[in-house]
Coordinates of C-alpha atoms in Angstrom, one line a residue:
M1 CA 25.8 -18.5 28.6
T2 CA 26.2 -20.2 25.2
P3 CA 27.8 -23.7 25.1
V4 CA 30.5 -24.3 22.5
V5 CA 31.8 -27.8 21.6
T6 CA 35.2 -28.3 20.1
Y7 CA 37.1 -31.5 19.1
D8 CA 40.5 -32.8 18.5
A9 CA 41.8 -36.3 17.6
T10 CA 41.1 -37.8 21.1
K11 CA 38.9 -35.3 23.1
A12 CA 35.6 -33.5 23.0
M13 CA 35.7 -30.1 24.8
L14 CA 32.7 -28.1 26.1
S15 CA 33.1 -24.4 27.0
Y16 CA 30.7 -21.6 27.8
T17 CA 30.9 -18.0 26.6
R18 CA 28.8 -15.0 27.5
N19 CA 25.9 -14.6 25.0
E20 CA 23.9 -11.5 24.0
V21 CA 21.0 -12.1 26.4
P22 CA 21.0 -9.1 28.8
V23 CA 21.0 -10.0 32.5
A24 CA 18.2 -7.5 33.1
S25 CA 15.8 -9.7 31.0
V26 CA 15.3 -12.0 34.0
A27 CA 14.9 -9.3 36.6
T28 CA 11.6 -9.4 38.5
S29 CA 11.9 -5.9 40.2
E30 CA 13.1 -2.5 39.4
N31 CA 16.0 -2.8 41.9
A32 CA 17.1 -6.1 40.3
R33 CA 17.0 -4.6 36.8
R34 CA 19.2 -1.7 37.9
I35 CA 22.0 -3.8 39.4
A36 CA 21.7 -6.1 36.3
D37 CA 22.2 -3.0 34.0
S38 CA 25.2 -1.9 36.1
L39 CA 27.0 -5.3 35.5
E40 CA 26.8 -4.9 31.7
P41 CA 29.7 -3.1 29.9
A42 CA 29.2 0.7 29.4
K43 CA 29.8 0.3 25.7
P44 CA 28.8 -2.5 23.3
G45 CA 31.6 -4.9 22.8
A46 CA 33.5 -3.7 25.8
V47 CA 34.4 -6.0 28.8
S48 CA 32.7 -5.2 32.1
Q49 CA 34.9 -4.7 35.1
A50 CA 32.5 -7.0 37.0
S51 CA 33.0 -9.9 34.6
S52 CA 35.8 -11.4 36.7
S53 CA 33.9 -11.2 40.0
A54 CA 33.0 -14.6 41.6
A55 CA 29.5 -13.3 42.3
V56 CA 28.9 -12.2 38.7
S57 CA 30.3 -15.5 37.4
A58 CA 27.9 -17.5 39.6
L59 CA 25.1 -15.3 38.5
L60 CA 25.9 -15.9 34.8
R61 CA 26.0 -19.7 35.4
S62 CA 22.6 -19.7 37.0
T63 CA 19.3 -20.8 35.5
K64 CA 16.8 -18.0 34.9
Q65 CA 15.0 -18.8 38.2
G66 CA 18.3 -18.8 40.0
A67 CA 19.4 -15.6 38.4
Q68 CA 16.2 -13.9 39.6
L69 CA 17.0 -14.8 43.2
A70 CA 20.7 -13.8 42.8
L71 CA 19.9 -10.3 41.4
E72 CA 17.6 -9.6 44.4
Q73 CA 20.2 -10.6 46.9
L74 CA 23.1 -8.8 45.2
A75 CA 20.9 -5.6 44.8
A76 CA 20.6 -5.4 48.7
G77 CA 17.3 -3.6 48.6
S78 CA 17.2 -3.3 52.4
N79 CA 20.0 -0.7 52.3
A80 CA 17.4 1.7 50.7
N81 CA 15.2 1.2 53.8
L82 CA 17.8 2.4 56.3
A83 CA 16.5 6.0 56.1
K84 CA 12.9 5.2 56.8
T85 CA 13.7 2.7 59.5
T86 CA 16.0 5.3 61.3
L87 CA 13.3 8.0 61.1
S88 CA 10.7 5.5 62.5
A89 CA 13.1 4.7 65.4
A90 CA 13.7 8.4 66.2
G91 CA 10.0 9.4 65.9
P92 CA 9.0 8.3 69.4
V93 CA 11.5 10.8 71.0
S94 CA 9.4 13.7 69.6
D95 CA 6.3 12.0 70.7
S96 CA 7.8 11.9 74.2
L97 CA 8.2 15.7 74.2
L98 CA 4.6 16.2 73.1
A99 CA 3.4 13.7 75.8
A100 CA 5.2 15.6 78.5
M101 CA 3.8 19.0 77.4
R102 CA 0.2 17.7 77.1
Q103 CA 0.3 17.0 80.8
L104 CA 0.8 20.6 81.6
D105 CA -1.8 23.3 81.7
S106 CA -1.2 26.1 84.1
A107 CA -4.5 27.7 83.2
A108 CA -6.4 24.7 84.5
Q109 CA -4.5 24.9 87.7
S110 CA -5.5 28.6 88.2
G111 CA -9.2 27.8 88.1
S112 CA -10.0 28.0 84.4
R113 CA -12.8 25.7 83.2
H114 CA -10.7 24.9 80.2
G115 CA -7.6 22.8 79.8
P116 CA -6.3 19.2 80.5
R117 CA -5.5 18.6 84.1
I118 CA -2.0 17.8 85.3
A119 CA -2.1 14.5 87.3
A120 CA 0.4 15.6 89.9
G121 CA 1.6 19.0 91.2
G122 CA 0.7 22.5 90.0
G123 CA 1.7 24.8 87.3
E124 CA 4.0 26.7 89.7
Q125 CA 6.3 23.7 90.0
S126 CA 9.1 22.2 88.0
R127 CA 9.2 18.6 86.9
V128 CA 11.5 15.7 86.0
W129 CA 10.2 12.7 84.0
L130 CA 11.5 9.4 82.8
Q131 CA 9.9 7.6 79.8
A132 CA 10.6 4.1 78.7
L133 CA 10.1 3.4 74.9
G134 CA 9.1 0.2 73.2
H135 CA 8.5 0.6 69.5
G136 CA 8.3 -1.6 66.5
G137 CA 6.9 -1.9 63.0
K138 CA 7.6 -3.1 59.4
L139 CA 8.2 -1.7 56.0
D140 CA 6.2 -3.5 53.3
R141 CA 8.3 -4.7 50.3
D142 CA 7.4 -7.2 47.7
F143 CA 10.6 -9.2 48.0
D144 CA 12.1 -8.4 51.5
T145 CA 9.9 -7.0 54.3
L146 CA 12.0 -5.3 56.9
H147 CA 11.0 -5.6 60.6
H148 CA 12.4 -3.2 63.2
S149 CA 12.0 -2.9 67.0
T150 CA 13.3 -0.1 69.3
Q151 CA 13.8 0.0 73.1
G152 CA 15.1 3.0 74.9
L153 CA 14.8 5.6 77.7
V154 CA 14.2 9.4 77.6
L155 CA 14.8 11.6 80.6
G156 CA 13.4 15.2 80.7
A157 CA 12.9 18.2 82.9
D158 CA 11.0 21.4 82.5
W159 CA 10.7 24.7 84.4
R160 CA 8.2 27.6 84.5
L161 CA 9.6 30.8 83.1
D162 CA 6.6 33.1 83.7
E163 CA 2.8 33.1 83.7
E164 CA 2.5 31.6 80.2
W165 CA 5.8 29.9 79.2
R166 CA 7.6 26.7 80.3
L167 CA 10.9 25.4 79.0
G168 CA 12.2 21.8 79.0
L169 CA 15.2 19.7 78.0
I170 CA 15.5 16.0 77.2
G171 CA 18.2 13.4 76.7
G172 CA 17.8 9.7 75.7
K173 CA 19.4 6.5 74.5
S174 CA 17.8 3.8 72.3
Q175 CA 18.7 0.6 70.5
T176 CA 17.0 -0.6 67.3
R177 CA 17.1 -4.1 65.8
M178 CA 16.5 -4.6 62.1
D179 CA 15.6 -7.9 60.5
A180 CA 14.9 -8.9 56.9
K181 CA 15.5 -12.0 54.7
Q182 CA 19.0 -10.9 53.7
L183 CA 19.8 -8.3 56.4
D184 CA 20.4 -8.2 60.1
G185 CA 21.2 -4.8 61.5
D186 CA 21.5 -2.8 64.7
L187 CA 21.2 0.9 65.4
D188 CA 22.6 2.6 68.6
S189 CA 21.1 6.1 69.0
W190 CA 21.7 9.1 71.3
H191 CA 19.0 11.8 71.5
V192 CA 19.0 15.4 72.8
G193 CA 16.2 18.0 72.5
A194 CA 14.4 21.0 73.8
Y195 CA 10.8 22.0 74.1
A196 CA 8.7 25.0 75.0
L197 CA 5.0 25.4 76.0
R198 CA 2.9 28.5 76.0
Q199 CA -0.5 28.4 77.5
N200 CA -3.0 31.3 77.4
G201 CA -6.5 30.2 78.6
P202 CA -7.7 27.3 76.5
M203 CA -5.1 27.9 73.9
S204 CA -1.8 25.9 74.0
L205 CA 1.3 26.3 71.8
R206 CA 3.8 23.4 71.9
L207 CA 7.2 23.7 70.3
G208 CA 10.0 21.1 70.2
A209 CA 13.2 20.1 68.4
T210 CA 15.4 17.0 68.7
Y211 CA 18.8 15.8 67.3
S212 CA 19.7 12.1 67.2
S213 CA 23.1 10.6 66.4
H214 CA 23.0 7.0 65.1
D215 CA 25.7 4.3 64.9
G216 CA 24.6 1.6 62.6
S217 CA 25.8 -1.9 61.6
S218 CA 24.5 -4.4 59.1
K219 CA 25.2 -7.9 57.9
R220 CA 23.8 -9.4 54.7
T221 CA 23.6 -13.1 53.9
I222 CA 24.0 -14.1 50.2
A223 CA 23.8 -17.6 48.9
F224 CA 23.0 -18.8 45.3
N225 CA 24.4 -21.3 42.8
G226 CA 27.3 -22.3 45.0
F227 CA 28.3 -18.7 45.8
R228 CA 28.2 -17.5 49.4
D229 CA 29.2 -14.2 51.1
S230 CA 28.3 -12.3 54.3
P231 CA 29.2 -8.6 53.8
K232 CA 29.3 -6.4 56.9
G233 CA 28.9 -2.6 57.0
R234 CA 29.2 0.1 59.6
Y235 CA 27.9 3.6 59.2
D236 CA 27.1 6.9 61.0
A237 CA 23.8 8.8 60.5
S238 CA 21.9 11.6 62.1
T239 CA 18.3 12.8 62.2
Q240 CA 16.8 16.1 63.1
Q241 CA 13.1 16.7 63.9
A242 CA 11.1 19.8 64.8
F243 CA 7.5 20.5 65.4
A244 CA 4.9 23.2 66.3
E245 CA 1.5 22.2 67.6
V246 CA -1.5 24.4 68.5
G247 CA -4.4 23.1 70.5
Y248 CA -7.7 24.6 71.8
N249 CA -9.4 22.9 74.7
L250 CA -13.2 22.9 74.5
G251 CA -13.6 20.8 77.6
R252 CA -15.1 21.8 80.9
A253 CA -14.4 20.8 84.5
N254 CA -12.5 17.5 84.5
H255 CA -13.0 16.8 80.7
T256 CA -10.6 17.6 77.9
I257 CA -11.8 18.0 74.3
E258 CA -8.9 19.4 72.3
P259 CA -8.8 19.8 68.6
F260 CA -5.2 20.2 67.5
A261 CA -3.0 21.0 64.5
S262 CA 0.7 20.5 64.1
L263 CA 3.4 21.1 61.5
G264 CA 6.6 18.9 61.6
Y265 CA 9.9 18.7 59.8
Q266 CA 12.3 15.7 59.7
R267 CA 15.7 15.3 58.1
Y268 CA 17.9 12.2 57.7
Q269 CA 21.6 12.2 56.7
R270 CA 23.9 9.1 56.4
D271 CA 27.6 9.0 55.6
G272 CA 28.8 6.7 52.9
F273 CA 30.4 3.4 53.8
T274 CA 32.0 0.3 52.2
E275 CA 31.1 -3.1 53.3
K276 CA 33.7 -5.6 54.3
G277 CA 33.3 -9.0 52.6
G278 CA 33.9 -10.9 49.4
A279 CA 32.7 -10.3 45.8
A280 CA 29.2 -9.2 46.9
A281 CA 30.4 -6.3 49.1
L282 CA 29.0 -2.9 48.2
K283 CA 30.2 0.7 48.3
V284 CA 27.2 2.6 49.6
Y285 CA 27.2 6.4 48.9
E286 CA 26.0 9.0 51.4
Q287 CA 22.3 9.9 51.5
A288 CA 20.2 12.8 52.7
Q289 CA 16.5 13.5 52.6
S290 CA 14.0 15.8 54.3
N291 CA 10.2 16.2 54.5
L292 CA 7.5 18.4 56.0
N293 CA 4.3 17.0 57.4
S294 CA 1.1 18.2 59.0
T295 CA -1.3 16.5 61.5
F296 CA -4.8 17.4 62.4
G297 CA -6.6 15.5 65.2
L298 CA -8.6 15.4 68.4
R299 CA -7.5 14.6 71.9
L300 CA -9.9 13.5 74.7
A301 CA -9.1 13.0 78.4
Q302 CA -11.0 12.8 81.7
V303 CA -9.7 13.2 85.2
N304 CA -11.3 10.9 87.8
T305 CA -10.6 11.2 91.6
L306 CA -10.6 7.9 93.3
D307 CA -11.7 7.2 96.9
N308 CA -8.1 7.0 98.1
G309 CA -7.3 10.4 96.6
M310 CA -5.4 9.2 93.6
R311 CA -6.3 10.6 90.2
L312 CA -6.8 8.4 87.2
T313 CA -6.8 10.0 83.8
P314 CA -7.7 7.9 80.7
R315 CA -6.8 9.6 77.4
L316 CA -7.3 9.1 73.7
S317 CA -5.9 10.9 70.7
A318 CA -6.4 10.4 66.9
G319 CA -4.9 12.3 64.1
W320 CA -4.5 12.4 60.3
K321 CA -0.9 12.9 59.2
H322 CA 0.0 14.2 55.7
T323 CA 3.5 14.2 54.3
Y324 CA 4.5 16.8 51.7
G325 CA 7.2 16.6 49.0
K326 CA 8.9 13.6 47.6
L327 CA 8.1 10.3 49.2
D328 CA 10.8 8.1 47.6
S329 CA 14.0 7.0 49.5
V330 CA 16.8 6.5 47.0
T331 CA 20.2 5.0 47.8
R332 CA 23.2 4.9 45.4
Q333 CA 25.7 2.1 45.6
K334 CA 27.9 -0.2 43.5
L335 CA 29.7 -3.6 43.8
V336 CA 33.2 -3.1 45.1
A337 CA 34.5 -5.8 42.8
G338 CA 33.3 -3.9 39.7
G339 CA 30.4 -2.7 37.8
R340 CA 28.8 0.8 37.6
A341 CA 26.9 2.7 40.4
Y342 CA 23.1 2.3 40.4
D343 CA 20.2 3.8 42.3
L344 CA 18.1 1.7 44.7
D345 CA 14.5 2.4 45.7
G346 CA 13.3 1.8 49.2
A347 CA 9.8 1.7 50.7
L348 CA 8.0 5.0 50.1
L349 CA 7.2 7.3 52.9
D350 CA 3.5 7.3 53.6
R351 CA 1.7 10.2 52.0
N352 CA -1.2 9.8 54.5
S353 CA -1.4 7.9 57.7
L354 CA -3.5 7.5 60.8
K355 CA -1.9 8.2 64.2
L356 CA -3.5 6.8 67.4
D357 CA -2.5 7.2 71.0
A358 CA -4.4 5.8 74.1
G359 CA -3.2 5.6 77.7
L360 CA -3.8 6.0 81.4
D361 CA -2.1 8.3 83.9
L362 CA -2.3 7.6 87.6
G363 CA -1.4 10.3 90.1
V364 CA -0.3 8.2 93.0
S365 CA 0.6 11.2 95.2
K366 CA 0.9 14.9 95.1
D367 CA 4.4 14.7 93.6
H368 CA 4.5 11.4 91.7
T369 CA 2.6 10.1 88.6
L370 CA 2.8 6.9 86.6
G371 CA 1.5 6.5 83.1
V372 CA 1.3 4.0 80.3
G373 CA 0.4 4.5 76.6
L374 CA -0.1 2.6 73.4
T375 CA 0.7 4.3 70.1
G376 CA 0.2 3.4 66.5
E377 CA 0.7 4.8 63.0
L378 CA -0.9 3.1 60.0
G379 CA 0.1 3.9 56.5
T380 CA 0.1 2.4 53.0
D381 CA 3.7 1.2 53.1
S382 CA 4.5 0.8 56.8
R383 CA 3.0 -0.1 60.2
N384 CA 4.4 1.2 63.5
H385 CA 3.2 0.5 67.0
G386 CA 4.6 1.3 70.4
L387 CA 4.3 1.0 74.2
M388 CA 5.4 3.8 76.5
G389 CA 5.7 3.9 80.3
Q390 CA 6.3 7.1 82.1
W391 CA 7.1 8.3 85.6
R392 CA 6.9 12.0 86.5
M393 CA 7.9 13.9 89.7
V394 CA 7.3 17.5 90.5
F395 CA 9.4 19.6 92.8

C-alpha cells in the first residue's frame, strides 16, 4: 500500500492506495505464490474481483512478515494432502486381506514340508475373522505438517472352493482424525472387498480388491492482521485398491522362509465442494489420481508348540515398495469471494519406501486364534505406523 497525504484549509488527510508491488513478491512457498497470483487482476490496469474481500483487504494492509503468514493460511495447503491421507487410511484394509491369506496354506496341512502353518484348524475348513485396526502417521510439509490417526474394524470370512482355491469377503468401518496447524478434519469410511488364494505346493498366489467410501469434513482456522474466519467443508470421496502377490516358501517343517513379490493399484477420487464461512472460504474442485506400485520382500515365521498344546507363531516381514508414475498430488481451488482458480501442491507420494510387519499369533484352541501385529511404512515424505489385533475362528 502507498500512503497519500492531502490537505485542505483545516485538515490533513492520510489515505492508502494499492501500489505496484506484486503480492507474490513476499510469498515464501510455491502454494503461497500461486494464491497471491490468483488475487491479482487478470489484465494490467484491471480491478481484481477479490479486491473487495475482507480477507484480501487485511492481507494488503499487513506487513511483509504478516503477509507471508496470511498467504500460507489463505492457500489452505492441507487441502492438497486429503488424497494422500485418505489413501493412507484405506491402506490397512488391503493389509488385512493379505494378513488373512498368509495364515492359510492347505499344502502344509496335507503333509508338505513347505508352507506357513495355519495356527488353528485345517485347510478343509472355513473361517471367520475379526481384525481391529489402529493406524497413524504424518505427512511432512515445510509449513504445515499433517498428522492423521485411524481406528476401525474389519470382518472377513473365507471358504475352500477346491484343492487349490479359497475365496473370501470382507467388510469394515473406520474413522480417521486429521490434525494440522490450520486444519482439523474427520473421515468416516466404509470398506468392502474380496480376496482369493491359490496354493500349489510351496507356491502361493494371493489376489484382492477393496472399495472404500469416505465421508469427510474439515475446519480451517485463519487469523491474521485483525481478520478471522473458520471455514468448514464437507465432501465425499472413494478409494479403490487391488493387488496380486506371489510367494514361494523355502522353509521346512515348522519354519517359513518366503520371498514374495506383489503388484498393486490404488485410485482416489473426491467430489468438489464449497466451504461454508466468510471471506476466506474456498471452492475446491474435484480431484482424481491413480498409481501402480510393486513390492519385493521376505517373510519369516516359526510355529512353536507349547507344553499346554497351544501354538505360538512369531512372524516378521520386510519389503521394498516402489511407486510408478506421477507422485504429485494437485488440488485446484479458488476463493469464493473472488480471485482466479489456482493449483495447490500436496505432499508427494513416496517413490520408494520400506514396509515392515512383525507380530505374534497364538492358537489358543483347535478353532480359535488370537494375533497382534505392528506395521510400519517409512518413506521420504511420510511416516505411517499401525497396530493390528486379530481373532480368527474356523468352522
